[in-house]
Amino acid sequence: MTKKKAHLLGFVQHGVNSHATGMWRHPKDKVGWDFARPEYWQHMGRTMERGMFDAMFIADELAPYNTFENSSDATVKWAVQCPTHEPSTIAPIVTGATRHLGVGVTLSTAFEHPYSMCRRLSSLDHLSGGRIAWNIVGSYSRSEWDAYGASMDDRSRRYDRIEEYVDLCKKLWNSWEPDAIIADKARGIYADPAKVREVVHEGEFFRCRARHFCSPSPQGHPVLWQAGSSERGRDFAAKHAEAIFAIHPDVAQMKAYSDDLTRRSVETFARPEGSVKLIYGVQPIVAETRAEAEDKHAFITSLLPKQGSMAMLSGQLSIDFSLFDPNSLLKDVEVPGIQGVKDALVRSGVGVDVTLGEAADIYAMRFAMPAIVGSPRDVADQLETFMEDGGADGFMLLATYTPGCFEEFAVLVTPELQRRGRLRTAYAGATLRENLRQN
Ligand SMILES: Cc1cc2nc3c(=O)[nH]c(=O)nc-3n(C[C@H](O)[C@H](O)[C@H](O)COP(=O)(O)O)c2cc1C
């Protein structure tokens, strides 16, 4: 029997830091590279392609977190995912420098009309030859709503809006018939208007009356990606997503999530089994030997700024933790922000409930993902276990320092996974969707 192969994604942001908050201080971070320049992204893309990744995955939020101490001071001071530049701008640079690698772009539905979102994503899908995924998010952080001068909707309303948003996007993307373009130069007819439907939408949140301005892109629409994990988030993902990004601290919780998501997508939404790829976050810290990897891990951990960690946790969970005792238990706090992150953190204490102080440190280092520290064989063993016993189809690899951590993964872990038959040796298809479906 052929073994299931891993889908790999490099998890980054278009900024000085990604999620490991001490990253920019690391002596090996961005040596000779400027994150705001195309050369850096071209190199990152080529490195991930050398590692046989499916895609680079660019996380985003729309403004610096301002929840901690009711201010964005700590966010700016400690480089807590700040500065962060717009994510979709790098997609053509990455796909222009690679042949197979996809790019997942996080774009929020909160403040942009679906019409321009569809147009932007179709344009990117064309320019990349069909290698774009859209991570659909709804702006969980108060800072984003403040930046746009709006008051934050509660989770349920955010999902109502996202539902309608995606429905309208699908109407626009599906409005051109495959044979709408005639391009008959002799008769001067470019397209058949009967085959390009005008979309008329009158909904609770959006109105639209227009034809989609872009012709059908290579994938028809970008790969739809989601990371919600509340009840509403899981249903939305089970209904719409082609791939899901989730964080679970151990194999038992991965398995429970896989079973739940599969049940929802098959039983509730009648989708064929396997149509949603389950991609779990992990933070690999790899070196030639286990001892070296452990030293490396200890050093990276020592770079974390304490106050920056609290600012990050406050931002992502949308609560001001400066008002709480750091020894209080996270499980007792209701959060309006990312539910999946809170759940993963609550369960990541080793046999005890995690305190706010511990949660902040875990979070600012590894985003509540399991850290896999060891030799290439250790890392491959752990990934295999997550696939076999946890139901993982692949992994979102959290950066520690860039581009070095991905270079190391490509050199050390990629060949080990390939030797075990757990990673492709060639890309199967031309588009991201085809590669993501490759078994
Ligand atoms: C692993 C993970 C990564 C996420 N990355 C982002 C991101 O980069 N930008 C963003 O706005 N939301 C991000 N989110 C938030 C979700 O997509 C979602 O909007 C949010 O979690 C609220 O939904 P929920 O309460 O169902 O989890 C992420 C969530 C998870 C679990």
mmCIF file with all atom_site columns, C-alpha atoms in Angstrom, residues 96-244:
data_model
loop_
_atom_site.group_PDB
_atom_site.id
_atom_site.type_symbol
_atom_site.label_atom_id
_atom_site.label_alt_id
_atom_site.label_comp_id
_atom_site.label_asym_id
_atom_site.label_entity_id
_atom_site.label_seq_id
_atom_site.pdbx_PDB_ins_code
_atom_site.Cartn_x
_atom_site.Cartn_y
_atom_site.Cartn_z
_atom_site.occupancy
_atom_site.B_iso_or_equiv
_atom_site.pdbx_formal_charge
_atom_site.auth_seq_id
_atom_site.auth_comp_id
_atom_site.auth_asym_id
_atom_site.auth_atom_id
_atom_site.pdbx_PDB_model_num
ATOM 1   C CA . GLY A 1 96  ? 7.350   34.515 -10.714 1.00 0.00 ? 96  GLY A CA 1
ATOM 2   C CA . ALA A 1 97  ? 10.482  33.021 -9.166  1.00 0.00 ? 97  ALA A CA 1
ATOM 3   C CA . THR A 1 98  ? 9.145   29.441 -8.944  1.00 0.00 ? 98  THR A CA 1
ATOM 4   C CA . ARG A 1 99  ? 7.434   26.940 -11.240 1.00 0.00 ? 99  ARG A CA 1
ATOM 5   C CA . HIS A 1 100 ? 5.282   24.892 -8.903  1.00 0.00 ? 100 HIS A CA 1
ATOM 6   C CA . LEU A 1 101 ? 5.037   26.544 -5.518  1.00 0.00 ? 101 LEU A CA 1
ATOM 7   C CA . GLY A 1 102 ? 1.653   27.977 -4.570  1.00 0.00 ? 102 GLY A CA 1
ATOM 8   C CA . VAL A 1 103 ? 1.005   30.994 -2.389  1.00 0.00 ? 103 VAL A CA 1
ATOM 9   C CA . GLY A 1 104 ? -1.737  31.129 0.239   1.00 0.00 ? 104 GLY A CA 1
ATOM 10  C CA . VAL A 1 105 ? -2.786  34.681 0.970   1.00 0.00 ? 105 VAL A CA 1
ATOM 11  C CA . THR A 1 106 ? -4.724  35.729 4.047   1.00 0.00 ? 106 THR A CA 1
ATOM 12  C CA . LEU A 1 107 ? -7.266  38.388 3.093   1.00 0.00 ? 107 LEU A CA 1
ATOM 13  C CA . SER A 1 108 ? -9.988  39.611 5.399   1.00 0.00 ? 108 SER A CA 1
ATOM 14  C CA . THR A 1 109 ? -13.621 39.822 4.398   1.00 0.00 ? 109 THR A CA 1
ATOM 15  C CA . ALA A 1 110 ? -14.361 42.484 7.011   1.00 0.00 ? 110 ALA A CA 1
ATOM 16  C CA . PHE A 1 111 ? -13.700 45.730 5.159   1.00 0.00 ? 111 PHE A CA 1
ATOM 17  C CA . GLU A 1 112 ? -13.496 44.908 1.460   1.00 0.00 ? 112 GLU A CA 1
ATOM 18  C CA . HIS A 1 113 ? -16.416 44.325 -0.864  1.00 0.00 ? 113 HIS A CA 1
ATOM 19  C CA . PRO A 1 114 ? -16.528 40.810 -2.372  1.00 0.00 ? 114 PRO A CA 1
ATOM 20  C CA . TYR A 1 115 ? -16.471 42.304 -5.852  1.00 0.00 ? 115 TYR A CA 1
ATOM 21  C CA . SER A 1 116 ? -12.959 43.738 -5.566  1.00 0.00 ? 116 SER A CA 1
ATOM 22  C CA . MET A 1 117 ? -11.769 40.705 -3.568  1.00 0.00 ? 117 MET A CA 1
ATOM 23  C CA . CYS A 1 118 ? -12.828 38.390 -6.424  1.00 0.00 ? 118 CYS A CA 1
ATOM 24  C CA . ARG A 1 119 ? -11.183 40.587 -8.988  1.00 0.00 ? 119 ARG A CA 1
ATOM 25  C CA . ARG A 1 120 ? -7.912  40.697 -7.067  1.00 0.00 ? 120 ARG A CA 1
ATOM 26  C CA . LEU A 1 121 ? -7.855  36.941 -6.461  1.00 0.00 ? 121 LEU A CA 1
ATOM 27  C CA . SER A 1 122 ? -8.734  36.107 -10.071 1.00 0.00 ? 122 SER A CA 1
ATOM 28  C CA . SER A 1 123 ? -5.952  38.420 -11.256 1.00 0.00 ? 123 SER A CA 1
ATOM 29  C CA . LEU A 1 124 ? -3.448  36.742 -8.934  1.00 0.00 ? 124 LEU A CA 1
ATOM 30  C CA . ASP A 1 125 ? -4.592  33.303 -10.040 1.00 0.00 ? 125 ASP A CA 1
ATOM 31  C CA . HIS A 1 126 ? -4.044  34.297 -13.685 1.00 0.00 ? 126 HIS A CA 1
ATOM 32  C CA . LEU A 1 127 ? -0.628  35.812 -13.029 1.00 0.00 ? 127 LEU A CA 1
ATOM 33  C CA . SER A 1 128 ? 0.537   32.728 -11.134 1.00 0.00 ? 128 SER A CA 1
ATOM 34  C CA . GLY A 1 129 ? -0.811  30.169 -13.611 1.00 0.00 ? 129 GLY A CA 1
ATOM 35  C CA . GLY A 1 130 ? -3.253  28.846 -10.985 1.00 0.00 ? 130 GLY A CA 1
ATOM 36  C CA . ARG A 1 131 ? -1.173  28.729 -7.839  1.00 0.00 ? 131 ARG A CA 1
ATOM 37  C CA . ILE A 1 132 ? -3.139  30.884 -5.406  1.00 0.00 ? 132 ILE A CA 1
ATOM 38  C CA . ALA A 1 133 ? -5.038  29.965 -2.243  1.00 0.00 ? 133 ALA A CA 1
ATOM 39  C CA . TRP A 1 134 ? -7.170  32.352 -0.236  1.00 0.00 ? 134 TRP A CA 1
ATOM 40  C CA . ASN A 1 135 ? -7.146  32.043 3.542   1.00 0.00 ? 135 ASN A CA 1
ATOM 41  C CA . ILE A 1 136 ? -10.601 33.368 4.355   1.00 0.00 ? 136 ILE A CA 1
ATOM 42  C CA . VAL A 1 137 ? -10.653 35.332 7.592   1.00 0.00 ? 137 VAL A CA 1
ATOM 43  C CA . GLY A 1 138 ? -13.072 37.783 9.135   1.00 0.00 ? 138 GLY A CA 1
ATOM 44  C CA . SER A 1 139 ? -10.862 40.039 11.313  1.00 0.00 ? 139 SER A CA 1
ATOM 45  C CA . TYR A 1 140 ? -10.780 38.734 14.849  1.00 0.00 ? 140 TYR A CA 1
ATOM 46  C CA . SER A 1 141 ? -8.751  41.608 16.328  1.00 0.00 ? 141 SER A CA 1
ATOM 47  C CA . ARG A 1 142 ? -10.188 44.826 17.725  1.00 0.00 ? 142 ARG A CA 1
ATOM 48  C CA . SER A 1 143 ? -7.282  46.779 16.263  1.00 0.00 ? 143 SER A CA 1
ATOM 49  C CA . GLU A 1 144 ? -8.467  45.962 12.747  1.00 0.00 ? 144 GLU A CA 1
ATOM 50  C CA . TRP A 1 145 ? -11.950 47.320 13.467  1.00 0.00 ? 145 TRP A CA 1
ATOM 51  C CA . ASP A 1 146 ? -10.495 50.423 15.123  1.00 0.00 ? 146 ASP A CA 1
ATOM 52  C CA . ALA A 1 147 ? -8.267  51.013 12.106  1.00 0.00 ? 147 ALA A CA 1
ATOM 53  C CA . TYR A 1 148 ? -11.263 50.936 9.799   1.00 0.00 ? 148 TYR A CA 1
ATOM 54  C CA . GLY A 1 149 ? -13.423 53.023 12.131  1.00 0.00 ? 149 GLY A CA 1
ATOM 55  C CA . ALA A 1 150 ? -15.955 50.273 12.783  1.00 0.00 ? 150 ALA A CA 1
ATOM 56  C CA . SER A 1 151 ? -17.189 48.455 15.866  1.00 0.00 ? 151 SER A CA 1
ATOM 57  C CA . MET A 1 152 ? -16.325 44.788 16.045  1.00 0.00 ? 152 MET A CA 1
ATOM 58  C CA . ASP A 1 153 ? -19.053 42.291 15.242  1.00 0.00 ? 153 ASP A CA 1
ATOM 59  C CA . ASP A 1 154 ? -19.459 39.283 17.487  1.00 0.00 ? 154 ASP A CA 1
ATOM 60  C CA . ARG A 1 155 ? -18.306 35.915 16.202  1.00 0.00 ? 155 ARG A CA 1
ATOM 61  C CA . SER A 1 156 ? -21.701 34.764 15.031  1.00 0.00 ? 156 SER A CA 1
ATOM 62  C CA . ARG A 1 157 ? -22.317 37.904 12.999  1.00 0.00 ? 157 ARG A CA 1
ATOM 63  C CA . ARG A 1 158 ? -18.803 37.751 11.553  1.00 0.00 ? 158 ARG A CA 1
ATOM 64  C CA . TYR A 1 159 ? -19.570 34.263 10.278  1.00 0.00 ? 159 TYR A CA 1
ATOM 65  C CA . ASP A 1 160 ? -22.991 35.298 8.893   1.00 0.00 ? 160 ASP A CA 1
ATOM 66  C CA . ARG A 1 161 ? -21.163 37.940 6.908   1.00 0.00 ? 161 ARG A CA 1
ATOM 67  C CA . ILE A 1 162 ? -18.418 35.580 5.738   1.00 0.00 ? 162 ILE A CA 1
ATOM 68  C CA . GLU A 1 163 ? -21.044 33.044 4.577   1.00 0.00 ? 163 GLU A CA 1
ATOM 69  C CA . GLU A 1 164 ? -22.735 35.622 2.401   1.00 0.00 ? 164 GLU A CA 1
ATOM 70  C CA . TYR A 1 165 ? -19.381 36.959 1.263   1.00 0.00 ? 165 TYR A CA 1
ATOM 71  C CA . VAL A 1 166 ? -18.176 33.609 -0.014  1.00 0.00 ? 166 VAL A CA 1
ATOM 72  C CA . ASP A 1 167 ? -21.525 32.836 -1.652  1.00 0.00 ? 167 ASP A CA 1
ATOM 73  C CA . LEU A 1 168 ? -21.306 36.082 -3.604  1.00 0.00 ? 168 LEU A CA 1
ATOM 74  C CA . CYS A 1 169 ? -17.678 35.407 -4.544  1.00 0.00 ? 169 CYS A CA 1
ATOM 75  C CA . LYS A 1 170 ? -18.651 31.987 -5.873  1.00 0.00 ? 170 LYS A CA 1
ATOM 76  C CA . LYS A 1 171 ? -21.475 33.509 -7.928  1.00 0.00 ? 171 LYS A CA 1
ATOM 77  C CA . LEU A 1 172 ? -18.991 35.923 -9.497  1.00 0.00 ? 172 LEU A CA 1
ATOM 78  C CA . TRP A 1 173 ? -16.331 33.276 -10.125 1.00 0.00 ? 173 TRP A CA 1
ATOM 79  C CA . ASN A 1 174 ? -18.874 30.921 -11.685 1.00 0.00 ? 174 ASN A CA 1
ATOM 80  C CA . SER A 1 175 ? -20.510 33.545 -13.884 1.00 0.00 ? 175 SER A CA 1
ATOM 81  C CA . TRP A 1 176 ? -18.366 33.057 -16.973 1.00 0.00 ? 176 TRP A CA 1
ATOM 82  C CA . GLU A 1 177 ? -19.168 29.896 -18.947 1.00 0.00 ? 177 GLU A CA 1
ATOM 83  C CA . PRO A 1 178 ? -16.040 27.980 -19.971 1.00 0.00 ? 178 PRO A CA 1
ATOM 84  C CA . ASP A 1 179 ? -16.687 28.744 -23.655 1.00 0.00 ? 179 ASP A CA 1
ATOM 85  C CA . ALA A 1 180 ? -17.655 32.403 -23.197 1.00 0.00 ? 180 ALA A CA 1
ATOM 86  C CA . ILE A 1 181 ? -14.523 33.687 -24.924 1.00 0.00 ? 181 ILE A CA 1
ATOM 87  C CA . ILE A 1 182 ? -14.743 33.359 -28.690 1.00 0.00 ? 182 ILE A CA 1
ATOM 88  C CA . ALA A 1 183 ? -11.864 35.690 -29.666 1.00 0.00 ? 183 ALA A CA 1
ATOM 89  C CA . ASP A 1 184 ? -12.904 35.717 -33.340 1.00 0.00 ? 184 ASP A CA 1
ATOM 90  C CA . LYS A 1 185 ? -10.739 38.426 -34.847 1.00 0.00 ? 185 LYS A CA 1
ATOM 91  C CA . ALA A 1 186 ? -12.389 38.202 -38.278 1.00 0.00 ? 186 ALA A CA 1
ATOM 92  C CA . ARG A 1 187 ? -15.838 38.981 -36.864 1.00 0.00 ? 187 ARG A CA 1
ATOM 93  C CA . GLY A 1 188 ? -14.460 41.217 -34.137 1.00 0.00 ? 188 GLY A CA 1
ATOM 94  C CA . ILE A 1 189 ? -16.323 39.307 -31.422 1.00 0.00 ? 189 ILE A CA 1
ATOM 95  C CA . TYR A 1 190 ? -14.360 38.725 -28.255 1.00 0.00 ? 190 TYR A CA 1
ATOM 96  C CA . ALA A 1 191 ? -16.889 37.147 -25.873 1.00 0.00 ? 191 ALA A CA 1
ATOM 97  C CA . ASP A 1 192 ? -20.491 35.937 -25.953 1.00 0.00 ? 192 ASP A CA 1
ATOM 98  C CA . PRO A 1 193 ? -22.520 38.094 -23.531 1.00 0.00 ? 193 PRO A CA 1
ATOM 99  C CA . ALA A 1 194 ? -25.066 35.278 -23.181 1.00 0.00 ? 194 ALA A CA 1
ATOM 100 C CA . LYS A 1 195 ? -22.330 33.239 -21.510 1.00 0.00 ? 195 LYS A CA 1
ATOM 101 C CA . VAL A 1 196 ? -21.130 35.897 -19.095 1.00 0.00 ? 196 VAL A CA 1
ATOM 102 C CA . ARG A 1 197 ? -23.913 36.242 -16.541 1.00 0.00 ? 197 ARG A CA 1
ATOM 103 C CA . GLU A 1 198 ? -24.524 39.448 -14.701 1.00 0.00 ? 198 GLU A CA 1
ATOM 104 C CA . VAL A 1 199 ? -24.580 38.704 -10.992 1.00 0.00 ? 199 VAL A CA 1
ATOM 105 C CA . VAL A 1 200 ? -27.450 40.345 -9.158  1.00 0.00 ? 200 VAL A CA 1
ATOM 106 C CA . HIS A 1 201 ? -27.161 39.971 -5.422  1.00 0.00 ? 201 HIS A CA 1
ATOM 107 C CA . GLU A 1 202 ? -29.309 41.607 -2.755  1.00 0.00 ? 202 GLU A CA 1
ATOM 108 C CA . GLY A 1 203 ? -28.265 40.198 0.586   1.00 0.00 ? 203 GLY A CA 1
ATOM 109 C CA . GLU A 1 204 ? -28.211 41.133 4.233   1.00 0.00 ? 204 GLU A CA 1
ATOM 110 C CA . PHE A 1 205 ? -24.660 42.481 4.027   1.00 0.00 ? 205 PHE A CA 1
ATOM 111 C CA . PHE A 1 206 ? -23.906 43.063 0.340   1.00 0.00 ? 206 PHE A CA 1
ATOM 112 C CA . ARG A 1 207 ? -25.473 44.263 -2.852  1.00 0.00 ? 207 ARG A CA 1
ATOM 113 C CA . CYS A 1 208 ? -23.934 43.711 -6.227  1.00 0.00 ? 208 CYS A CA 1
ATOM 114 C CA . ARG A 1 209 ? -25.045 44.056 -9.821  1.00 0.00 ? 209 ARG A CA 1
ATOM 115 C CA . ALA A 1 210 ? -22.212 43.383 -12.227 1.00 0.00 ? 210 ALA A CA 1
ATOM 116 C CA . ARG A 1 211 ? -20.440 40.912 -14.406 1.00 0.00 ? 211 ARG A CA 1
ATOM 117 C CA . HIS A 1 212 ? -17.187 39.595 -12.965 1.00 0.00 ? 212 HIS A CA 1
ATOM 118 C CA . PHE A 1 213 ? -14.494 41.736 -14.591 1.00 0.00 ? 213 PHE A CA 1
ATOM 119 C CA . CYS A 1 214 ? -11.977 38.894 -14.994 1.00 0.00 ? 214 CYS A CA 1
ATOM 120 C CA . SER A 1 215 ? -12.133 35.965 -17.356 1.00 0.00 ? 215 SER A CA 1
ATOM 121 C CA . PRO A 1 216 ? -11.953 32.545 -15.659 1.00 0.00 ? 216 PRO A CA 1
ATOM 122 C CA . SER A 1 217 ? -8.551  31.989 -14.080 1.00 0.00 ? 217 SER A CA 1
ATOM 123 C CA . PRO A 1 218 ? -6.621  28.699 -14.347 1.00 0.00 ? 218 PRO A CA 1
ATOM 124 C CA . GLN A 1 219 ? -8.113  27.321 -11.119 1.00 0.00 ? 219 GLN A CA 1
ATOM 125 C CA . GLY A 1 220 ? -11.534 28.937 -11.685 1.00 0.00 ? 220 GLY A CA 1
ATOM 126 C CA . HIS A 1 221 ? -11.178 30.367 -8.224  1.00 0.00 ? 221 HIS A CA 1
ATOM 127 C CA . PRO A 1 222 ? -8.341  30.214 -5.718  1.00 0.00 ? 222 PRO A CA 1
ATOM 128 C CA . VAL A 1 223 ? -8.074  27.217 -3.421  1.00 0.00 ? 223 VAL A CA 1
ATOM 129 C CA . LEU A 1 224 ? -10.331 28.092 -0.499  1.00 0.00 ? 224 LEU A CA 1
ATOM 130 C CA . TRP A 1 225 ? -8.555  27.852 2.807   1.00 0.00 ? 225 TRP A CA 1
ATOM 131 C CA . GLN A 1 226 ? -9.894  28.323 6.328   1.00 0.00 ? 226 GLN A CA 1
ATOM 132 C CA . ALA A 1 227 ? -8.718  28.255 9.911   1.00 0.00 ? 227 ALA A CA 1
ATOM 133 C CA . GLY A 1 228 ? -11.793 28.835 12.040  1.00 0.00 ? 228 GLY A CA 1
ATOM 134 C CA . SER A 1 229 ? -12.248 26.377 14.857  1.00 0.00 ? 229 SER A CA 1
ATOM 135 C CA . SER A 1 230 ? -15.256 27.510 16.870  1.00 0.00 ? 230 SER A CA 1
ATOM 136 C CA . GLU A 1 231 ? -18.482 25.591 16.167  1.00 0.00 ? 231 GLU A CA 1
ATOM 137 C CA . ARG A 1 232 ? -19.398 28.088 13.443  1.00 0.00 ? 232 ARG A CA 1
ATOM 138 C CA . GLY A 1 233 ? -15.839 28.071 12.150  1.00 0.00 ? 233 GLY A CA 1
ATOM 139 C CA . ARG A 1 234 ? -15.775 24.290 11.833  1.00 0.00 ? 234 ARG A CA 1
ATOM 140 C CA . ASP A 1 235 ? -19.092 24.206 9.984   1.00 0.00 ? 235 ASP A CA 1
ATOM 141 C CA . PHE A 1 236 ? -17.966 26.938 7.642   1.00 0.00 ? 236 PHE A CA 1
ATOM 142 C CA . ALA A 1 237 ? -14.714 25.098 6.953   1.00 0.00 ? 237 ALA A CA 1
ATOM 143 C CA . ALA A 1 238 ? -16.474 21.765 6.486   1.00 0.00 ? 238 ALA A CA 1
ATOM 144 C CA . LYS A 1 239 ? -18.841 23.361 3.977   1.00 0.00 ? 239 LYS A CA 1
ATOM 145 C CA . HIS A 1 240 ? -16.493 25.539 1.927   1.00 0.00 ? 240 HIS A CA 1
ATOM 146 C CA . ALA A 1 241 ? -12.829 24.847 2.567   1.00 0.00 ? 241 ALA A CA 1
ATOM 147 C CA . GLU A 1 242 ? -10.558 22.777 0.364   1.00 0.00 ? 242 GLU A CA 1
ATOM 148 C CA . ALA A 1 243 ? -7.902  22.869 3.054   1.00 0.00 ? 243 ALA A CA 1
ATOM 149 C CA . ILE A 1 244 ? -7.953  23.684 6.724   1.00 0.00 ? 244 ILE A CA 1
#
